[in-house]
mmCIF file of N, CA and C in Angstrom:
data_model
loop_
_atom_site.group_PDB
_atom_site.id
_atom_site.type_symbol
_atom_site.label_atom_id
_atom_site.label_comp_id
_atom_site.label_asym_id
_atom_site.label_seq_id
_atom_site.Cartn_x
_atom_site.Cartn_y
_atom_site.Cartn_z
ATOM 1 N N UNK A 270 0.818 -1.196 0.000
ATOM 2 C CA UNK A 270 0.000 0.000 0.000
ATOM 3 C C UNK A 270 0.860 1.257 0.000
ATOM 4 N N UNK A 271 1.927 1.256 0.799
ATOM 5 C CA UNK A 271 2.778 2.445 0.863
ATOM 6 C C UNK A 271 3.546 2.634 -0.438
ATOM 7 N N UNK A 272 3.885 1.505 -1.140
ATOM 8 C CA UNK A 272 4.557 1.631 -2.420
ATOM 9 C C UNK A 272 3.663 2.323 -3.436
ATOM 10 N N UNK A 273 2.383 1.987 -3.428
ATOM 11 C CA UNK A 273 1.441 2.629 -4.344
ATOM 12 C C UNK A 273 1.317 4.118 -4.042
ATOM 13 N N UNK A 274 1.310 4.470 -2.766
ATOM 14 C CA UNK A 274 1.238 5.883 -2.390
ATOM 15 C C UNK A 274 2.462 6.642 -2.893
ATOM 16 N N UNK A 275 3.652 6.065 -2.703
ATOM 17 C CA UNK A 275 4.863 6.720 -3.194
ATOM 18 C C UNK A 275 4.889 6.773 -4.718
ATOM 19 N N UNK A 276 4.387 5.710 -5.372
ATOM 20 C CA UNK A 276 4.332 5.715 -6.831
ATOM 21 C C UNK A 276 3.472 6.864 -7.338
ATOM 22 N N UNK A 277 2.285 7.009 -6.781
ATOM 23 C CA UNK A 277 1.400 8.084 -7.230
ATOM 24 C C UNK A 277 1.969 9.459 -6.889
ATOM 25 N N UNK A 278 2.642 9.564 -5.750
ATOM 26 C CA UNK A 278 3.239 10.850 -5.382
ATOM 27 C C UNK A 278 4.369 11.210 -6.353
ATOM 28 N N UNK A 279 5.307 10.281 -6.579
ATOM 29 C CA UNK A 279 6.402 10.555 -7.508
ATOM 30 C C UNK A 279 5.877 10.827 -8.914
ATOM 31 N N UNK A 280 4.882 10.054 -9.340
ATOM 32 C CA UNK A 280 4.346 10.225 -10.691
ATOM 33 C C UNK A 280 3.662 11.574 -10.858
ATOM 34 N N UNK A 281 2.861 11.967 -9.885
ATOM 35 C CA UNK A 281 2.160 13.246 -9.980
ATOM 36 C C UNK A 281 3.135 14.422 -9.995
ATOM 37 N N UNK A 282 4.127 14.370 -9.124
ATOM 38 C CA UNK A 282 5.103 15.466 -9.090
ATOM 39 C C UNK A 282 5.919 15.479 -10.378
ATOM 40 N N UNK A 283 6.269 14.300 -10.901
ATOM 41 C CA UNK A 283 7.049 14.254 -12.134
ATOM 42 C C UNK A 283 6.244 14.775 -13.321
ATOM 43 N N UNK A 284 4.975 14.410 -13.414
ATOM 44 C CA UNK A 284 4.143 14.918 -14.501
ATOM 45 C C UNK A 284 3.945 16.427 -14.395
ATOM 46 N N UNK A 285 3.729 16.913 -13.172
ATOM 47 C CA UNK A 285 3.596 18.358 -12.978
ATOM 48 C C UNK A 285 4.880 19.099 -13.325
ATOM 49 N N UNK A 286 6.023 18.548 -12.913
ATOM 50 C CA UNK A 286 7.302 19.184 -13.226
ATOM 51 C C UNK A 286 7.575 19.145 -14.729
ATOM 52 N N UNK A 287 7.236 18.050 -15.381
ATOM 53 C CA UNK A 287 7.410 17.966 -16.833
ATOM 54 C C UNK A 287 6.546 18.972 -17.567
ATOM 55 N N UNK A 288 5.328 19.162 -17.095
ATOM 56 C CA UNK A 288 4.449 20.170 -17.691
ATOM 57 C C UNK A 288 5.015 21.572 -17.480
ATOM 58 N N UNK A 289 5.545 21.814 -16.293
ATOM 59 C CA UNK A 289 6.106 23.139 -16.009
ATOM 60 C C UNK A 289 7.393 23.400 -16.789
ATOM 61 N N UNK A 290 8.131 22.349 -17.151
ATOM 62 C CA UNK A 290 9.313 22.532 -18.000
ATOM 63 C C UNK A 290 8.891 23.143 -19.332
ATOM 64 N N UNK A 291 7.764 22.683 -19.857
ATOM 65 C CA UNK A 291 7.324 23.122 -21.174
ATOM 66 C C UNK A 291 6.642 24.484 -21.115
ATOM 67 N N UNK A 292 5.820 24.737 -20.118
ATOM 68 C CA UNK A 292 5.009 25.953 -20.116
ATOM 69 C C UNK A 292 5.609 27.107 -19.317
ATOM 70 N N UNK A 293 6.706 26.884 -18.626
ATOM 71 C CA UNK A 293 7.299 27.950 -17.830
ATOM 72 C C UNK A 293 7.873 29.030 -18.744
ATOM 73 N N UNK A 294 7.632 30.287 -18.407
ATOM 74 C CA UNK A 294 8.108 31.397 -19.224
ATOM 75 C C UNK A 294 9.575 31.715 -18.959
ATOM 76 N N UNK A 295 10.048 31.417 -17.779
ATOM 77 C CA UNK A 295 11.431 31.706 -17.423
ATOM 78 C C UNK A 295 12.276 30.457 -17.682
ATOM 79 N N UNK A 296 13.315 30.537 -18.514
ATOM 80 C CA UNK A 296 14.120 29.351 -18.815
ATOM 81 C C UNK A 296 14.840 28.775 -17.600
ATOM 82 N N UNK A 297 15.200 29.613 -16.640
ATOM 83 C CA UNK A 297 15.852 29.117 -15.430
ATOM 84 C C UNK A 297 14.888 28.242 -14.642
ATOM 85 N N UNK A 298 13.645 28.670 -14.541
ATOM 86 C CA UNK A 298 12.644 27.857 -13.851
ATOM 87 C C UNK A 298 12.404 26.545 -14.595
ATOM 88 N N UNK A 299 12.452 26.584 -15.925
ATOM 89 C CA UNK A 299 12.281 25.356 -16.701
ATOM 90 C C UNK A 299 13.357 24.339 -16.361
ATOM 91 N N UNK A 300 14.594 24.786 -16.253
ATOM 92 C CA UNK A 300 15.682 23.866 -15.923
ATOM 93 C C UNK A 300 15.525 23.343 -14.500
ATOM 94 N N UNK A 301 15.093 24.197 -13.577
ATOM 95 C CA UNK A 301 14.883 23.738 -12.202
ATOM 96 C C UNK A 301 13.756 22.708 -12.125
ATOM 97 N N UNK A 302 12.698 22.906 -12.899
ATOM 98 C CA UNK A 302 11.631 21.904 -12.950
ATOM 99 C C UNK A 302 12.122 20.610 -13.617
ATOM 100 N N UNK A 303 13.042 20.727 -14.578
ATOM 101 C CA UNK A 303 13.623 19.541 -15.192
ATOM 102 C C UNK A 303 14.415 18.735 -14.169
ATOM 103 N N UNK A 304 15.159 19.416 -13.319
ATOM 104 C CA UNK A 304 15.897 18.736 -12.260
ATOM 105 C C UNK A 304 14.935 18.039 -11.305
ATOM 106 N N UNK A 305 13.832 18.698 -10.968
ATOM 107 C CA UNK A 305 12.824 18.074 -10.109
ATOM 108 C C UNK A 305 12.231 16.837 -10.765
ATOM 109 N N UNK A 306 11.980 16.896 -12.067
ATOM 110 C CA UNK A 306 11.444 15.735 -12.783
ATOM 111 C C UNK A 306 12.449 14.578 -12.784
ATOM 112 N N UNK A 307 13.739 14.893 -12.930
ATOM 113 C CA UNK A 307 14.762 13.847 -12.887
ATOM 114 C C UNK A 307 14.815 13.176 -11.518
ATOM 115 N N UNK A 308 14.730 13.956 -10.454
ATOM 116 C CA UNK A 308 14.758 13.362 -9.118
ATOM 117 C C UNK A 308 13.546 12.459 -8.887
ATOM 118 N N UNK A 309 12.380 12.861 -9.379
ATOM 119 C CA UNK A 309 11.199 12.020 -9.212
ATOM 120 C C UNK A 309 11.273 10.764 -10.068
ATOM 121 N N UNK A 310 11.874 10.855 -11.250
ATOM 122 C CA UNK A 310 12.081 9.660 -12.067
ATOM 123 C C UNK A 310 13.032 8.700 -11.357
ATOM 124 N N UNK A 311 14.051 9.245 -10.702
ATOM 125 C CA UNK A 311 14.965 8.403 -9.928
ATOM 126 C C UNK A 311 14.221 7.722 -8.783
ATOM 127 N N UNK A 312 13.307 8.436 -8.148
ATOM 128 C CA UNK A 312 12.494 7.830 -7.096
ATOM 129 C C UNK A 312 11.646 6.680 -7.621
ATOM 130 N N UNK A 313 11.103 6.832 -8.823
ATOM 131 C CA UNK A 313 10.329 5.744 -9.422
ATOM 132 C C UNK A 313 11.216 4.537 -9.733
ATOM 133 N N UNK A 314 12.444 4.801 -10.192
ATOM 134 C CA UNK A 314 13.365 3.692 -10.440
ATOM 135 C C UNK A 314 13.714 2.960 -9.153
ATOM 136 N N UNK A 315 13.853 3.688 -8.059
ATOM 137 C CA UNK A 315 14.138 3.039 -6.776
ATOM 138 C C UNK A 315 12.961 2.162 -6.362
ATOM 139 N N UNK A 316 11.751 2.633 -6.618
ATOM 140 C CA UNK A 316 10.567 1.846 -6.247
ATOM 141 C C UNK A 316 10.493 0.511 -6.978
ATOM 142 N N UNK A 317 10.963 0.458 -8.221
ATOM 143 C CA UNK A 317 10.893 -0.806 -8.961
ATOM 144 C C UNK A 317 12.144 -1.649 -8.775
ATOM 145 N N UNK A 318 13.064 -1.174 -7.936
ATOM 146 C CA UNK A 318 14.238 -1.968 -7.619
ATOM 147 C C UNK A 318 15.412 -1.748 -8.548
ATOM 148 N N UNK A 319 15.408 -0.684 -9.319
ATOM 149 C CA UNK A 319 16.509 -0.390 -10.237
ATOM 150 C C UNK A 319 17.366 0.723 -9.632
ATOM 151 N N UNK A 320 18.067 0.386 -8.550
ATOM 152 C CA UNK A 320 18.842 1.394 -7.833
ATOM 153 C C UNK A 320 19.988 1.927 -8.679
ATOM 154 N N UNK A 321 20.598 1.068 -9.493
ATOM 155 C CA UNK A 321 21.729 1.499 -10.317
ATOM 156 C C UNK A 321 21.290 2.553 -11.326
ATOM 157 N N UNK A 322 20.159 2.334 -11.967
ATOM 158 C CA UNK A 322 19.668 3.302 -12.952
ATOM 159 C C UNK A 322 19.261 4.601 -12.255
ATOM 160 N N UNK A 323 18.682 4.506 -11.069
ATOM 161 C CA UNK A 323 18.318 5.714 -10.324
ATOM 162 C C UNK A 323 19.558 6.524 -9.978
ATOM 163 N N UNK A 324 20.605 5.838 -9.518
ATOM 164 C CA UNK A 324 21.840 6.539 -9.180
ATOM 165 C C UNK A 324 22.462 7.148 -10.429
ATOM 166 N N UNK A 325 22.442 6.414 -11.526
ATOM 167 C CA UNK A 325 22.980 6.913 -12.786
ATOM 168 C C UNK A 325 22.221 8.142 -13.255
ATOM 169 N N UNK A 326 20.911 8.133 -13.131
ATOM 170 C CA UNK A 326 20.084 9.271 -13.531
ATOM 171 C C UNK A 326 20.431 10.508 -12.719
ATOM 172 N N UNK A 327 20.579 10.339 -11.419
ATOM 173 C CA UNK A 327 20.888 11.484 -10.567
ATOM 174 C C UNK A 327 22.293 12.006 -10.839
ATOM 175 N N UNK A 328 23.265 11.103 -10.937
ATOM 176 C CA UNK A 328 24.651 11.548 -11.114
ATOM 177 C C UNK A 328 24.863 12.158 -12.494
ATOM 178 N N UNK A 329 24.394 11.476 -13.534
ATOM 179 C CA UNK A 329 24.675 11.946 -14.887
ATOM 180 C C UNK A 329 23.765 13.100 -15.282
ATOM 181 N N UNK A 330 22.465 12.910 -15.152
ATOM 182 C CA UNK A 330 21.558 13.931 -15.664
ATOM 183 C C UNK A 330 21.437 15.128 -14.737
ATOM 184 N N UNK A 331 21.219 14.887 -13.465
ATOM 185 C CA UNK A 331 21.078 16.023 -12.545
ATOM 186 C C UNK A 331 22.441 16.626 -12.257
ATOM 187 N N UNK A 332 23.421 15.773 -12.004
ATOM 188 C CA UNK A 332 24.725 16.280 -11.606
ATOM 189 C C UNK A 332 25.505 16.923 -12.720
ATOM 190 N N UNK A 333 25.268 16.554 -13.951
ATOM 191 C CA UNK A 333 26.068 17.094 -15.032
ATOM 192 C C UNK A 333 25.230 17.859 -16.046
ATOM 193 N N UNK A 334 24.307 17.189 -16.684
ATOM 194 C CA UNK A 334 23.590 17.783 -17.798
ATOM 195 C C UNK A 334 22.683 18.933 -17.343
ATOM 196 N N UNK A 335 21.859 18.692 -16.343
ATOM 197 C CA UNK A 335 20.921 19.731 -15.918
ATOM 198 C C UNK A 335 21.640 20.926 -15.308
ATOM 199 N N UNK A 336 22.706 20.688 -14.566
ATOM 200 C CA UNK A 336 23.455 21.807 -13.995
ATOM 201 C C UNK A 336 24.147 22.593 -15.104
ATOM 202 N N UNK A 337 24.648 21.894 -16.126
ATOM 203 C CA UNK A 337 25.228 22.583 -17.273
ATOM 204 C C UNK A 337 24.171 23.425 -17.980
ATOM 205 N N UNK A 338 22.983 22.865 -18.190
ATOM 206 C CA UNK A 338 21.886 23.639 -18.780
ATOM 207 C C UNK A 338 21.592 24.872 -17.943
ATOM 208 N N UNK A 339 21.558 24.695 -16.633
ATOM 209 C CA UNK A 339 21.251 25.810 -15.753
ATOM 210 C C UNK A 339 22.293 26.914 -15.895
ATOM 211 N N UNK A 340 23.557 26.568 -15.892
ATOM 212 C CA UNK A 340 24.589 27.590 -16.031
ATOM 213 C C UNK A 340 24.538 28.257 -17.398
ATOM 214 N N UNK A 341 24.323 27.495 -18.444
ATOM 215 C CA UNK A 341 24.252 28.075 -19.792
ATOM 216 C C UNK A 341 23.060 29.003 -19.916
ATOM 217 N N UNK A 342 21.903 28.579 -19.409
ATOM 218 C CA UNK A 342 20.706 29.407 -19.501
ATOM 219 C C UNK A 342 20.866 30.682 -18.674
ATOM 220 N N UNK A 343 21.532 30.576 -17.537
ATOM 221 C CA UNK A 343 21.715 31.767 -16.712
ATOM 222 C C UNK A 343 22.729 32.733 -17.329
ATOM 223 N N UNK A 344 23.676 32.231 -18.107
ATOM 224 C CA UNK A 344 24.692 33.098 -18.690
ATOM 225 C C UNK A 344 24.261 33.732 -20.009
ATOM 226 N N UNK A 345 23.348 33.082 -20.732
ATOM 227 C CA UNK A 345 22.910 33.597 -22.031
ATOM 228 C C UNK A 345 21.718 34.511 -21.817
ATOM 229 N N UNK A 346 21.740 35.640 -22.500
ATOM 230 C CA UNK A 346 20.606 36.563 -22.454
ATOM 231 C C UNK A 346 19.684 36.221 -23.623
ATOM 232 N N UNK A 347 18.581 35.556 -23.328
ATOM 233 C CA UNK A 347 17.663 35.092 -24.364
ATOM 234 C C UNK A 347 16.662 36.196 -24.675
ATOM 235 N N UNK A 348 16.538 36.522 -25.957
ATOM 236 C CA UNK A 348 15.590 37.538 -26.405
ATOM 237 C C UNK A 348 14.259 36.850 -26.725
ATOM 238 N N UNK A 349 13.340 36.886 -25.780
ATOM 239 C CA UNK A 349 12.052 36.196 -25.920
ATOM 240 C C UNK A 349 11.201 36.825 -27.023
ATOM 241 N N UNK A 350 11.254 38.126 -27.172
ATOM 242 C CA UNK A 350 10.435 38.792 -28.194
ATOM 243 C C UNK A 350 10.837 38.359 -29.598
ATOM 244 N N UNK A 351 12.130 38.172 -29.839
ATOM 245 C CA UNK A 351 12.585 37.705 -31.143
ATOM 246 C C UNK A 351 12.076 36.288 -31.409
ATOM 247 N N UNK A 352 12.085 35.443 -30.393
ATOM 248 C CA UNK A 352 11.582 34.077 -30.554
ATOM 249 C C UNK A 352 10.084 34.057 -30.824
ATOM 250 N N UNK A 353 9.357 34.921 -30.143
ATOM 251 C CA UNK A 353 7.902 34.959 -30.355
ATOM 252 C C UNK A 353 7.555 35.511 -31.737
ATOM 253 N N UNK A 354 8.344 36.449 -32.231
ATOM 254 C CA UNK A 354 8.077 37.057 -33.528
ATOM 255 C C UNK A 354 8.241 36.021 -34.642
ATOM 256 N N UNK A 355 9.223 35.143 -34.552
ATOM 257 C CA UNK A 355 9.491 34.157 -35.598
ATOM 258 C C UNK A 355 8.815 32.814 -35.354
ATOM 259 N N UNK A 356 7.916 32.723 -34.398
ATOM 260 C CA UNK A 356 7.298 31.449 -34.028
ATOM 261 C C UNK A 356 6.541 30.818 -35.189
ATOM 262 N N UNK A 357 5.709 31.579 -35.867
ATOM 263 C CA UNK A 357 4.831 31.008 -36.885
ATOM 264 C C UNK A 357 5.578 30.577 -38.138
ATOM 265 N N UNK A 358 6.804 31.037 -38.327
ATOM 266 C CA UNK A 358 7.555 30.581 -39.500
ATOM 267 C C UNK A 358 8.016 29.138 -39.343
ATOM 268 N N UNK A 359 8.128 28.667 -38.105
ATOM 269 C CA UNK A 359 8.614 27.308 -37.862
ATOM 270 C C UNK A 359 7.494 26.305 -37.586
ATOM 271 N N UNK A 360 6.258 26.744 -37.539
ATOM 272 C CA UNK A 360 5.141 25.855 -37.217
ATOM 273 C C UNK A 360 4.958 24.735 -38.250
ATOM 274 N N UNK A 361 5.032 24.987 -39.566
ATOM 275 C CA UNK A 361 4.845 23.868 -40.512
ATOM 276 C C UNK A 361 5.898 22.763 -40.357
ATOM 277 N N UNK A 362 7.141 23.143 -40.181
ATOM 278 C CA UNK A 362 8.191 22.136 -40.008
ATOM 279 C C UNK A 362 8.010 21.395 -38.680
ATOM 280 N N UNK A 363 7.630 22.110 -37.641
ATOM 281 C CA UNK A 363 7.396 21.465 -36.352
ATOM 282 C C UNK A 363 6.224 20.490 -36.441
ATOM 283 N N UNK A 364 5.184 20.847 -37.170
ATOM 284 C CA UNK A 364 4.043 19.942 -37.340
ATOM 285 C C UNK A 364 4.459 18.692 -38.111
ATOM 286 N N UNK A 365 5.284 18.859 -39.142
ATOM 287 C CA UNK A 365 5.776 17.703 -39.900
ATOM 288 C C UNK A 365 6.603 16.773 -39.019
ATOM 289 N N UNK A 366 7.506 17.327 -38.225
ATOM 290 C CA UNK A 366 8.326 16.519 -37.332
ATOM 291 C C UNK A 366 7.454 15.817 -36.293
ATOM 292 N N UNK A 367 6.434 16.506 -35.787
ATOM 293 C CA UNK A 367 5.519 15.896 -34.823
ATOM 294 C C UNK A 367 4.764 14.720 -35.415
ATOM 295 N N UNK A 368 4.305 14.856 -36.651
ATOM 296 C CA UNK A 368 3.589 13.760 -37.313
ATOM 297 C C UNK A 368 4.528 12.568 -37.529
ATOM 298 N N UNK A 369 5.766 12.830 -37.917
ATOM 299 C CA UNK A 369 6.739 11.743 -38.111
ATOM 300 C C UNK A 369 6.987 11.005 -36.798
ATOM 301 N N UNK A 370 7.138 11.740 -35.708
ATOM 302 C CA UNK A 370 7.365 11.112 -34.406
ATOM 303 C C UNK A 370 6.159 10.278 -33.991
ATOM 304 N N UNK A 371 4.957 10.779 -34.210
ATOM 305 C CA UNK A 371 3.747 10.025 -33.870
ATOM 306 C C UNK A 371 3.662 8.738 -34.688
ATOM 307 N N UNK A 372 3.993 8.815 -35.976
ATOM 308 C CA UNK A 372 3.974 7.603 -36.808
ATOM 309 C C UNK A 372 5.030 6.597 -36.348
ATOM 310 N N UNK A 373 6.218 7.075 -35.999
ATOM 311 C CA UNK A 373 7.253 6.164 -35.507
ATOM 312 C C UNK A 373 6.823 5.503 -34.199
ATOM 313 N N UNK A 374 6.226 6.254 -33.309
ATOM 314 C CA UNK A 374 5.754 5.671 -32.046
ATOM 315 C C UNK A 374 4.640 4.660 -32.294
ATOM 316 N N UNK A 375 3.791 4.918 -33.268
ATOM 317 C CA UNK A 375 2.736 3.953 -33.588
ATOM 318 C C UNK A 375 3.338 2.647 -34.087
ATOM 319 N N UNK A 376 4.374 2.730 -34.915
ATOM 320 C CA UNK A 376 5.028 1.517 -35.411
ATOM 321 C C UNK A 376 5.671 0.749 -34.260
ATOM 322 N N UNK A 377 6.361 1.465 -33.379
ATOM 323 C CA UNK A 377 7.028 0.813 -32.254
ATOM 324 C C UNK A 377 6.006 0.151 -31.332
ATOM 325 N N UNK A 378 4.927 0.856 -31.020
ATOM 326 C CA UNK A 378 3.944 0.299 -30.099
ATOM 327 C C UNK A 378 3.186 -0.872 -30.700
ATOM 328 N N UNK A 379 2.879 -0.830 -31.984
ATOM 329 C CA UNK A 379 2.159 -1.963 -32.570
ATOM 330 C C UNK A 379 3.049 -3.187 -32.645
ATOM 331 N N UNK A 380 4.333 -3.016 -32.929
ATOM 332 C CA UNK A 380 5.235 -4.169 -32.940
ATOM 333 C C UNK A 380 5.405 -4.736 -31.542
ATOM 334 N N UNK A 381 5.444 -3.874 -30.543
ATOM 335 C CA UNK A 381 5.604 -4.348 -29.173
ATOM 336 C C UNK A 381 4.365 -5.109 -28.716
ATOM 337 N N UNK A 382 3.187 -4.593 -28.990
ATOM 338 C CA UNK A 382 1.977 -5.232 -28.525
ATOM 339 C C UNK A 382 1.620 -6.470 -29.330
ATOM 340 N N UNK A 383 2.181 -6.622 -30.505
ATOM 341 C CA UNK A 383 1.893 -7.800 -31.307
ATOM 342 C C UNK A 383 2.826 -8.955 -30.968
ATOM 343 N N UNK A 384 3.725 -8.761 -30.013
ATOM 344 C CA UNK A 384 4.558 -9.843 -29.543
ATOM 345 C C UNK A 384 5.796 -10.105 -30.366
ATOM 346 N N UNK A 385 6.257 -9.155 -31.141
ATOM 347 C CA UNK A 385 7.444 -9.364 -31.969
ATOM 348 C C UNK A 385 8.735 -9.051 -31.218
ATOM 349 N N UNK A 386 8.653 -8.447 -30.069
ATOM 350 C CA UNK A 386 9.843 -8.079 -29.308
ATOM 351 C C UNK A 386 10.121 -9.159 -28.272
ATOM 352 N N UNK A 387 11.385 -9.536 -28.143
ATOM 353 C CA UNK A 387 11.760 -10.560 -27.178
ATOM 354 C C UNK A 387 11.601 -10.019 -25.758
ATOM 355 N N UNK A 388 11.172 -10.842 -24.814
ATOM 356 C CA UNK A 388 11.032 -10.373 -23.436
ATOM 357 C C UNK A 388 12.396 -10.116 -22.795
ATOM 358 N N UNK A 389 12.405 -9.318 -21.767
ATOM 359 C CA UNK A 389 13.633 -8.986 -21.054
ATOM 360 C C UNK A 389 14.125 -10.222 -20.313
ATOM 361 N N UNK A 390 15.429 -10.418 -20.307
ATOM 362 C CA UNK A 390 16.016 -11.571 -19.624
ATOM 363 C C UNK A 390 15.885 -11.372 -18.117
ATOM 364 N N UNK A 391 15.384 -12.364 -17.445
ATOM 365 C CA UNK A 391 15.199 -12.274 -15.997
ATOM 366 C C UNK A 391 16.474 -12.672 -15.280
ATOM 367 N N UNK A 392 16.522 -12.368 -13.971
ATOM 368 C CA UNK A 392 17.667 -12.760 -13.161
ATOM 369 C C UNK A 392 17.736 -14.276 -13.070
ATOM 370 N N UNK A 393 18.942 -14.828 -12.927
ATOM 371 C CA UNK A 393 19.057 -16.287 -12.802
ATOM 372 C C UNK A 393 18.330 -16.802 -11.567
ATOM 373 N N UNK A 394 17.859 -18.012 -11.649
ATOM 374 C CA UNK A 394 17.152 -18.624 -10.517
ATOM 375 C C UNK A 394 18.103 -18.773 -9.334
ATOM 376 N N UNK A 395 17.616 -18.463 -8.155
ATOM 377 C CA UNK A 395 18.401 -18.617 -6.952
ATOM 378 C C UNK A 395 19.309 -17.447 -6.633
ATOM 379 N N UNK A 396 19.317 -16.380 -7.447
ATOM 380 C CA UNK A 396 20.160 -15.220 -7.166
ATOM 381 C C UNK A 396 19.435 -14.330 -6.166
ATOM 382 N N UNK A 397 20.054 -14.045 -5.028
ATOM 383 C CA UNK A 397 19.395 -13.291 -3.967
ATOM 384 C C UNK A 397 20.046 -11.940 -3.697
ATOM 385 N N UNK A 398 20.983 -11.503 -4.513
ATOM 386 C CA UNK A 398 21.660 -10.232 -4.286
ATOM 387 C C UNK A 398 20.879 -9.067 -4.866
ATOM 388 N N UNK A 399 21.380 -7.864 -4.634
ATOM 389 C CA UNK A 399 20.735 -6.682 -5.235
ATOM 390 C C UNK A 399 20.932 -6.677 -6.752
ATOM 391 N N UNK A 400 20.076 -5.944 -7.444
ATOM 392 C CA UNK A 400 20.155 -5.992 -8.901
ATOM 393 C C UNK A 400 21.396 -5.299 -9.440
ATOM 394 N N UNK A 401 22.024 -4.397 -8.674
ATOM 395 C CA UNK A 401 23.282 -3.810 -9.108
ATOM 396 C C UNK A 401 24.374 -4.879 -9.147
ATOM 397 N N UNK A 402 24.357 -5.760 -8.162
ATOM 398 C CA UNK A 402 25.314 -6.866 -8.141
ATOM 399 C C UNK A 402 25.040 -7.827 -9.298
ATOM 400 N N UNK A 403 23.766 -8.079 -9.584
ATOM 401 C CA UNK A 403 23.419 -8.962 -10.699
ATOM 402 C C UNK A 403 23.842 -8.345 -12.026
ATOM 403 N N UNK A 404 23.685 -7.027 -12.160
ATOM 404 C CA UNK A 404 24.107 -6.342 -13.377
ATOM 405 C C UNK A 404 25.622 -6.436 -13.553
ATOM 406 N N UNK A 405 26.372 -6.202 -12.490
ATOM 407 C CA UNK A 405 27.820 -6.327 -12.555
ATOM 408 C C UNK A 405 28.264 -7.736 -12.877
ATOM 409 N N UNK A 406 27.617 -8.724 -12.262
ATOM 410 C CA UNK A 406 27.963 -10.132 -12.539
ATOM 411 C C UNK A 406 27.680 -10.483 -13.988
ATOM 412 N N UNK A 407 26.577 -10.012 -14.510
ATOM 413 C CA UNK A 407 26.211 -10.299 -15.894
ATOM 414 C C UNK A 407 27.166 -9.611 -16.864
ATOM 415 N N UNK A 408 27.516 -8.348 -16.604
ATOM 416 C CA UNK A 408 28.397 -7.604 -17.501
ATOM 417 C C UNK A 408 29.803 -8.198 -17.509
ATOM 418 N N UNK A 409 30.318 -8.545 -16.315
ATOM 419 C CA UNK A 409 31.715 -8.964 -16.240
ATOM 420 C C UNK A 409 31.917 -10.471 -16.316
ATOM 421 N N UNK A 410 30.847 -11.241 -16.546
ATOM 422 C CA UNK A 410 31.017 -12.678 -16.775
ATOM 423 C C UNK A 410 30.533 -13.070 -18.164
ATOM 424 N N UNK A 411 29.246 -12.929 -18.419
ATOM 425 C CA UNK A 411 28.687 -13.382 -19.693
ATOM 426 C C UNK A 411 29.053 -12.472 -20.850
ATOM 427 N N UNK A 412 29.087 -11.169 -20.630
ATOM 428 C CA UNK A 412 29.292 -10.218 -21.717
ATOM 429 C C UNK A 412 30.633 -9.503 -21.624
ATOM 430 N N UNK A 413 31.661 -10.149 -21.113
ATOM 431 C CA UNK A 413 32.970 -9.516 -20.962
ATOM 432 C C UNK A 413 33.524 -9.175 -22.321
#
């Protein structure tokens, strides 16, 4: 029951932060909301038992990429009026790219739901360690 509560809490905050990344008028606030979304995604990874991916997300994306974005956005003086003036010139190309992405996602989802994708390999039977240890064992034994 408590896992479901944390799942809904992390999911709601992550969806809200993702929405605020897109609709926020201040680019600095957008980057800060992006960092919040990354932390909540890491929380969701911890809930499903993927501690290594959660740690990787926090260290790589929050620790490096998002902080770099924050510094770049704070140092660059963005002219919002110039961007708003030229907005409608880029709408046709953006609509074309959006349609292409939607078609690609439709192809991926139909192939996945039709059973053409191989299932994920499960942990070996009898392995009782954390999944980070299982990942290391798999990488440095079978796939060396």
